[in-house]
Coordinates of C-alpha atoms and ligand atoms in Angstrom, one line a residue:
M1 CA 86.0 115.6 94.8
N2 CA 83.9 117.4 92.2
D3 CA 85.1 120.8 93.3
L4 CA 88.8 119.9 92.7
P5 CA 90.7 121.9 90.1
D6 CA 90.7 120.1 86.7
N7 CA 94.4 119.2 86.7
L8 CA 94.1 117.6 90.2
K9 CA 90.9 115.8 89.3
A10 CA 92.6 114.3 86.3
L11 CA 95.7 113.3 88.3
T12 CA 93.5 111.8 91.0
R13 CA 91.7 109.7 88.4
A14 CA 95.1 108.6 86.9
A15 CA 96.5 107.7 90.3
L16 CA 93.4 105.6 91.1
D17 CA 93.8 103.8 87.8
E18 CA 97.5 103.3 88.4
A19 CA 97.0 102.1 92.0
A20 CA 94.2 99.6 91.3
P21 CA 96.3 96.7 90.1
V22 CA 98.3 96.8 93.3
F23 CA 95.2 96.3 95.3
A24 CA 94.6 92.7 94.4
G25 CA 97.8 91.7 96.2
L26 CA 96.8 93.7 99.3
D27 CA 93.4 92.1 99.3
A28 CA 95.0 88.6 99.1
V29 CA 97.1 89.3 102.2
A30 CA 94.0 90.6 104.1
R31 CA 92.2 87.4 103.2
D32 CA 95.1 85.2 104.4
N33 CA 95.3 87.1 107.6
T34 CA 91.6 87.0 108.2
A35 CA 91.5 83.3 107.6
R36 CA 94.3 82.8 110.2
I37 CA 92.3 84.9 112.7
L38 CA 89.0 83.0 112.0
D39 CA 90.8 79.8 112.3
A40 CA 92.3 80.8 115.7
F41 CA 88.9 82.2 117.0
R42 CA 87.3 78.9 116.0
R43 CA 90.0 76.6 117.4
H44 CA 90.0 78.5 120.7
Q45 CA 86.2 78.7 120.8
V46 CA 85.9 82.4 121.3
G47 CA 82.4 83.2 122.6
D48 CA 80.2 86.0 123.8
F49 CA 81.2 84.9 127.3
H50 CA 84.7 86.2 126.7
F51 CA 83.5 89.8 126.2
R52 CA 82.5 90.3 129.8
A53 CA 84.2 92.9 131.9
T54 CA 85.9 92.0 135.2
T55 CA 86.9 94.0 138.2
G56 CA 89.4 94.2 141.0
Y57 CA 92.4 91.9 140.6
G58 CA 90.9 90.2 137.6
Y59 CA 91.7 86.6 138.8
G60 CA 90.6 84.0 136.3
D61 CA 89.6 86.6 133.7
A62 CA 88.6 84.2 131.0
G63 CA 88.3 86.9 128.3
R64 CA 91.8 88.2 128.9
D65 CA 93.3 84.8 128.9
K66 CA 91.5 83.8 125.8
L67 CA 92.6 86.9 124.0
D68 CA 96.2 86.1 124.9
E69 CA 95.8 82.6 123.6
V70 CA 94.3 83.6 120.2
W71 CA 96.8 86.4 119.8
A72 CA 99.8 84.0 120.4
D73 CA 98.4 81.6 117.9
I74 CA 97.8 84.2 115.2
F75 CA 101.3 85.6 115.7
G76 CA 103.0 82.2 115.7
A77 CA 104.2 82.7 119.3
E78 CA 104.1 80.6 122.5
K79 CA 102.5 83.3 124.6
A80 CA 101.1 86.8 124.3
L81 CA 100.2 89.6 126.7
V82 CA 97.6 91.9 125.2
R83 CA 96.5 94.6 127.6
A84 CA 94.8 97.9 127.7
H85 CA 97.0 98.5 130.8
F86 CA 99.9 99.3 128.5
V87 CA 99.5 103.1 128.0
S88 CA 101.2 103.0 124.5
G89 CA 103.5 101.0 122.2
T90 CA 106.5 102.5 124.0
H91 CA 105.3 101.2 127.3
A92 CA 104.9 97.6 125.9
L93 CA 108.4 97.8 124.3
A94 CA 109.9 99.2 127.5
A95 CA 108.3 96.4 129.5
V96 CA 110.3 93.9 127.3
L97 CA 113.6 95.8 127.7
F98 CA 113.3 96.3 131.4
G99 CA 111.9 92.8 131.9
L100 CA 114.7 91.0 130.1
L101 CA 117.8 93.1 130.6
R102 CA 119.9 93.2 133.8
P103 CA 122.7 95.5 135.0
G104 CA 125.9 94.8 133.0
D105 CA 124.0 93.6 130.0
E106 CA 124.3 95.2 126.6
L107 CA 121.5 96.1 124.2
L108 CA 122.4 96.2 120.6
S109 CA 120.2 97.9 117.9
V110 CA 121.0 96.3 114.5
T111 CA 118.7 98.7 112.7
G112 CA 120.5 101.9 113.6
A113 CA 119.1 104.7 115.8
P114 CA 115.7 103.5 117.1
Y115 CA 112.4 105.4 117.1
D116 CA 112.5 108.6 119.1
T117 CA 110.5 107.5 122.1
M118 CA 112.8 104.4 122.4
Q119 CA 115.8 106.6 122.7
T120 CA 114.4 108.0 126.0
V121 CA 113.8 104.5 127.3
I122 CA 117.4 103.5 126.4
G123 CA 118.9 106.7 127.6
H124 CA 120.9 107.3 124.4
P125 CA 122.1 109.6 122.9
Q126 CA 120.9 111.7 125.8
A127 CA 120.6 110.7 129.5
S128 CA 117.0 110.4 130.6
P129 CA 115.8 109.7 134.2
G130 CA 114.7 106.1 134.8
S131 CA 116.2 104.8 131.5
L132 CA 118.1 101.5 130.9
A133 CA 121.3 103.5 131.2
D134 CA 120.4 104.4 134.8
Y135 CA 120.3 100.7 135.6
G136 CA 123.8 100.1 134.2
I137 CA 122.6 98.6 130.9
T138 CA 124.8 99.6 128.1
Y139 CA 123.8 100.3 124.5
R140 CA 125.3 100.2 121.0
E141 CA 123.9 100.4 117.6
V142 CA 124.9 99.2 114.1
P143 CA 123.5 101.3 111.3
L144 CA 121.7 99.6 108.4
T145 CA 123.7 99.4 105.1
D146 CA 123.1 101.9 102.4
D147 CA 120.7 99.4 100.8
G148 CA 118.6 99.4 104.0
E149 CA 119.8 95.9 105.1
V150 CA 121.1 94.7 108.4
D151 CA 124.9 94.9 108.2
G152 CA 125.9 91.3 108.9
A153 CA 129.6 92.0 109.3
G154 CA 128.9 95.0 111.5
V155 CA 126.7 93.0 113.7
A156 CA 129.2 90.1 113.9
A157 CA 131.8 92.6 115.0
A158 CA 129.6 94.4 117.5
I159 CA 128.1 91.4 119.3
S160 CA 129.8 90.1 122.4
A161 CA 129.1 87.8 125.4
K162 CA 127.6 90.9 127.0
T163 CA 125.0 91.3 124.3
K164 CA 121.9 89.9 125.9
L165 CA 119.3 91.4 123.5
V166 CA 119.3 92.6 119.9
L167 CA 116.6 95.2 118.9
I168 CA 115.3 95.1 115.4
Q169 CA 112.9 97.9 114.3
R170 CA 110.7 96.7 111.5
S171 CA 109.2 100.1 110.4
R172 CA 111.0 103.1 108.9
G173 CA 109.9 105.4 111.8
Y174 CA 110.8 109.0 111.0
S175 CA 113.4 108.0 108.4
L176 CA 113.5 107.4 104.7
R177 CA 115.0 103.9 105.0
P178 CA 112.7 101.0 103.9
P179 CA 111.0 98.8 106.5
L180 CA 112.5 95.4 107.0
S181 CA 110.4 92.6 105.5
V182 CA 109.4 89.6 107.7
A183 CA 111.8 87.5 105.7
A184 CA 114.7 90.0 106.2
I185 CA 113.9 90.0 110.0
G186 CA 114.1 86.2 109.9
R187 CA 117.5 86.3 108.2
A188 CA 118.7 88.9 110.7
C189 CA 117.6 86.7 113.7
A190 CA 119.3 83.7 112.2
H191 CA 122.5 85.7 111.8
V192 CA 122.4 87.0 115.4
K193 CA 121.9 83.4 116.7
R194 CA 124.9 82.2 114.7
C195 CA 127.0 85.0 116.3
Q196 CA 125.6 84.5 119.8
P197 CA 123.1 81.6 120.3
D198 CA 121.7 82.9 123.6
C199 CA 121.1 86.5 122.4
V200 CA 117.4 87.4 122.4
C201 CA 116.0 88.8 119.2
F202 CA 113.4 91.5 119.9
V203 CA 111.4 93.1 117.2
D204 CA 109.7 96.5 117.5
N205 CA 106.8 95.5 115.3
C206 CA 104.9 98.8 115.3
Y207 CA 103.1 99.6 112.1
G208 CA 104.0 96.2 110.6
E209 CA 101.2 93.9 111.9
F210 CA 99.2 92.2 109.1
V211 CA 101.0 94.0 106.3
E212 CA 102.4 90.6 105.3
S213 CA 100.9 87.2 105.7
S214 CA 103.0 86.3 108.8
E215 CA 104.7 88.0 111.7
P216 CA 108.3 88.1 112.9
T217 CA 107.6 85.7 115.7
A218 CA 106.8 83.1 113.1
A219 CA 110.1 83.8 111.3
G220 CA 112.6 83.5 114.2
A221 CA 112.1 86.5 116.4
D222 CA 112.1 85.6 120.1
I223 CA 109.7 88.4 121.2
I224 CA 107.9 91.3 119.6
A225 CA 105.8 94.2 120.8
G226 CA 103.5 96.9 119.4
S227 CA 100.7 99.3 120.0
L228 CA 96.9 98.6 119.9
I229 CA 96.1 102.0 118.5
K230 CA 98.1 101.1 115.4
N231 CA 97.5 98.1 113.1
P232 CA 96.4 95.2 115.4
G233 CA 93.7 97.2 117.1
G234 CA 91.9 97.5 113.8
G235 CA 90.8 101.1 114.6
I236 CA 88.5 99.8 117.3
A237 CA 90.8 99.1 120.3
P238 CA 90.5 102.2 122.6
A239 CA 94.1 101.9 124.0
G240 CA 96.8 99.4 124.8
G241 CA 99.7 97.4 123.7
Y242 CA 100.8 93.8 123.2
I243 CA 103.9 91.5 123.6
A244 CA 104.2 88.1 122.0
G245 CA 106.9 85.5 121.8
R246 CA 108.7 82.8 123.8
A247 CA 106.6 82.0 127.0
D248 CA 109.5 82.6 129.5
L249 CA 110.4 85.9 128.0
V250 CA 106.8 87.2 127.8
E251 CA 106.3 86.2 131.4
L252 CA 109.4 88.2 132.4
A253 CA 108.0 91.3 130.6
A254 CA 104.7 90.7 132.4
C255 CA 106.5 90.9 135.7
R256 CA 107.6 94.4 134.6
L257 CA 104.0 95.4 133.6
T258 CA 102.6 94.1 136.9
A259 CA 105.0 92.8 139.6
P260 CA 107.2 89.8 140.1
G261 CA 105.1 86.9 141.2
I262 CA 102.0 88.4 139.7
G263 CA 103.0 88.5 136.0
S264 CA 100.3 87.9 133.5
E265 CA 97.8 86.4 136.0
L266 CA 96.2 89.6 137.2
G267 CA 94.7 92.7 135.6
A268 CA 91.0 93.3 135.3
T269 CA 89.4 93.9 131.9
L270 CA 87.3 96.9 132.6
A271 CA 85.2 97.4 129.5
D272 CA 87.4 96.9 126.5
N273 CA 87.4 93.2 125.8
R274 CA 85.0 92.9 123.0
L275 CA 86.7 95.9 121.4
L276 CA 90.1 94.1 121.5
F277 CA 88.7 90.9 120.0
Q278 CA 86.7 92.8 117.4
G279 CA 89.6 95.1 116.6
L280 CA 91.8 92.1 116.0
F281 CA 89.2 90.6 113.7
L282 CA 89.0 93.8 111.7
A283 CA 92.7 94.5 111.7
P284 CA 93.7 92.8 108.4
H285 CA 90.9 94.6 106.5
T286 CA 91.7 97.9 108.2
V287 CA 95.4 97.6 107.4
A288 CA 94.5 96.8 103.8
Q289 CA 92.4 100.0 103.6
A290 CA 95.3 102.0 105.0
L291 CA 97.8 100.4 102.6
K292 CA 95.5 101.2 99.6
G293 CA 95.5 104.8 100.8
A294 CA 99.3 104.8 101.0
V295 CA 99.6 103.3 97.5
F296 CA 97.2 106.0 96.1
A297 CA 99.2 108.7 97.9
A298 CA 102.4 107.4 96.5
S299 CA 101.0 107.4 93.0
L300 CA 99.3 110.9 93.2
F301 CA 102.3 112.7 94.8
A302 CA 104.7 111.1 92.3
K303 CA 102.5 112.5 89.5
L304 CA 102.6 115.9 91.3
G305 CA 106.5 115.7 91.1
Y306 CA 107.4 114.6 94.6
N307 CA 109.6 111.8 95.7
T308 CA 107.5 109.2 97.4
L309 CA 108.9 106.3 99.5
P310 CA 108.0 103.6 98.9
S311 CA 106.8 104.1 95.3
Y312 CA 103.3 103.0 94.7
D313 CA 104.2 99.5 93.4
A314 CA 107.1 98.6 95.7
P315 CA 106.6 95.8 98.3
R316 CA 105.6 97.0 101.7
S317 CA 106.2 95.8 105.2
D318 CA 104.7 98.7 107.2
I319 CA 101.8 101.1 106.6
I320 CA 103.9 104.3 106.4
Q321 CA 104.1 106.4 103.3
A322 CA 106.8 109.1 103.2
I323 CA 106.4 112.0 100.9
E324 CA 109.3 114.4 100.4
L325 CA 107.7 117.8 100.1
G326 CA 110.9 119.8 100.2
S327 CA 109.8 122.7 102.3
A328 CA 108.4 123.4 105.8
D329 CA 105.5 125.4 104.3
K330 CA 104.4 122.5 102.2
M331 CA 104.5 120.1 105.1
V332 CA 102.3 122.4 107.1
A333 CA 99.9 122.9 104.2
F334 CA 99.7 119.1 103.7
C335 CA 98.8 118.5 107.3
R336 CA 96.2 121.3 107.3
G337 CA 94.6 119.9 104.1
L338 CA 94.5 116.4 105.6
Q339 CA 93.0 117.8 108.9
R340 CA 90.2 119.6 107.0
W341 CA 89.1 116.1 105.7
S342 CA 89.1 114.5 109.1
P343 CA 85.9 113.2 110.7
V344 CA 86.9 114.7 114.1
D345 CA 88.4 118.2 114.8
A346 CA 88.2 119.2 111.1
H347 CA 87.9 122.8 112.2
V348 CA 91.3 122.6 114.0
V349 CA 94.3 124.1 112.1
P350 CA 97.6 122.2 112.8
E351 CA 100.5 124.4 113.8
P352 CA 104.1 123.1 114.1
S353 CA 105.3 122.9 117.7
A354 CA 108.1 121.6 119.8
M355 CA 107.7 118.1 121.2
P356 CA 109.4 116.4 124.1
G357 CA 112.2 114.2 122.8
Y358 CA 112.4 115.8 119.3
S359 CA 115.1 118.2 118.3
D360 CA 113.0 120.0 115.7
A361 CA 109.4 121.3 115.6
V362 CA 106.9 118.7 114.5
V363 CA 103.7 119.2 112.6
M364 CA 100.8 116.7 112.9
A365 CA 97.4 116.1 111.4
G366 CA 95.2 113.6 113.1
G367 CA 91.5 114.1 113.5
T368 CA 90.9 110.7 115.0
F369 CA 88.2 109.0 117.0
V370 CA 90.8 107.4 119.3
Q371 CA 93.2 110.0 120.5
G372 CA 96.5 109.8 118.8
S373 CA 95.5 106.7 116.9
S374 CA 97.7 106.3 113.8
I375 CA 95.8 103.4 112.2
E376 CA 93.3 106.3 111.5
L377 CA 94.3 108.6 108.7
S378 CA 97.1 110.8 110.1
A379 CA 100.4 112.5 109.1
D380 CA 103.3 114.0 110.8
G381 CA 106.9 114.9 110.5
P382 CA 109.8 116.9 111.9
L383 CA 110.3 120.3 110.2
R384 CA 113.9 119.5 109.0
P385 CA 115.4 118.5 105.6
P386 CA 114.3 116.6 103.6
F387 CA 111.0 118.0 104.8
A388 CA 109.1 114.7 104.5
V389 CA 105.7 114.0 105.8
Y390 CA 104.9 110.5 107.1
L391 CA 101.4 109.5 106.2
Q392 CA 99.7 106.5 107.7
G393 CA 96.4 104.9 108.4
G394 CA 92.9 105.3 107.1
L395 CA 89.9 103.3 108.4
T396 CA 88.3 103.4 105.0
F397 CA 89.9 103.8 101.6
E398 CA 87.2 106.3 100.6
H399 CA 88.3 108.6 103.4
A400 CA 92.0 108.1 102.6
V401 CA 91.3 109.2 99.0
L402 CA 89.4 112.3 100.1
G403 CA 91.9 113.3 102.8
I404 CA 95.0 112.7 100.6
T405 CA 93.4 114.6 97.7
G406 CA 92.6 117.5 100.1
A407 CA 96.2 117.5 101.3
A408 CA 97.4 117.6 97.7
R409 CA 95.2 120.5 96.9
A410 CA 96.4 122.4 100.0
V411 CA 100.1 121.7 99.0
G412 CA 99.3 123.1 95.5
N413 CA 97.9 126.3 96.9
S414 CA 100.7 126.8 99.4
Ligands
LIG501 C1 104.7 104.2 117.2 C2 106.0 103.5 117.4 C3 106.5 103.2 118.6 C4 105.7 103.5 119.9 O1 105.0 104.6 119.9 P1 103.8 104.9 120.9 O2 103.3 106.2 120.4 O3 104.3 104.9 122.3 O4 102.8 103.8 120.7 C5 107.7 102.6 118.7 N1 108.4 102.3 117.6 C6 107.9 102.6 116.4 C7 108.8 102.2 115.2 C8 106.7 103.2 116.2 O5 106.3 103.4 115.0

């Protein structure tokens, strides 16, 4: 950082000072979550024995079953399905939707348009082969209110006897709306149950795990899902996804991952088991590192004159930091600056490019050890107004500071 121009060096120091008081709260959440994890590991007697690999069908895979048990406990759920067999978060989320919904059922999103990759799964607004729409499952959505809250009246009006499942997305995704807190998710689930007691409340929990001291399953959600190369893999899990929630619902989703009759009973753990346990153990700390980076970025870029969402001192429920840079050139410069400070592929120069499922070109920075991992320091965004980059991750706060400062310098020179 010594080679920074004087003004940026001074602003970096000021941002570090401003951010520091926020860190105590983040550390306290990390301690709470670590205590919950240690307690579960102790109670379930996790041992070295559980880290062994299995082969073939994976019958009686003690490590796999133990990981499911501790995960369920930590997430306040009856059952969990934690598998490297899920290729991504989208795959885990899709397993829930295809596992629970039947032809003629309706899916209702109560947090507006879902994350881009979920739109392909649903088959809305565009048709996509193999989607829920192909199976005769209809879809509606109720946008959030202007304050970023679930629209209670709108949901009450939209819900009907056909509404089998309500989708609640915790994180902001590629939008500037705030994430929903665990408490807000709990209120939304209670409201849905008042409108339609049998309706399943399903939370897309991506980017939210361990940001607060409890998870949506402990607050009234029936089932949740997410990615292991985001928060709960702690930067260590090499691939995978998870589902947690009511036992009967998780088992139906497992029948979609494997096959009816097989469900959660089969599936060999090839070589990843220790990494999934260890990643879970590290996750609260890693998430706190990423959040400290986000808080620092919010402070620094506000001092540089940009709108940052959330602001450095606002409550958080996901790890995403949006920064409105205002031009495509600045977005590209930001990503190139961040990439130059990555531990992997630092020599690569990000270029905006078209992406399947996105209507605008997307620019991305992510020099990560695990391909595409976004608990590692990374940024991306579609090149369209308001020209915001979405920054997330950071395995160490030190790296986050260096990368974010590098990005700020590149933006200043652009
Ligand atoms: C990341 C993410 C997903 C799933 O994305 P994958 O890249 O398939 O893991 C779904 N929803 C939200 C809100 C996400 O952030």
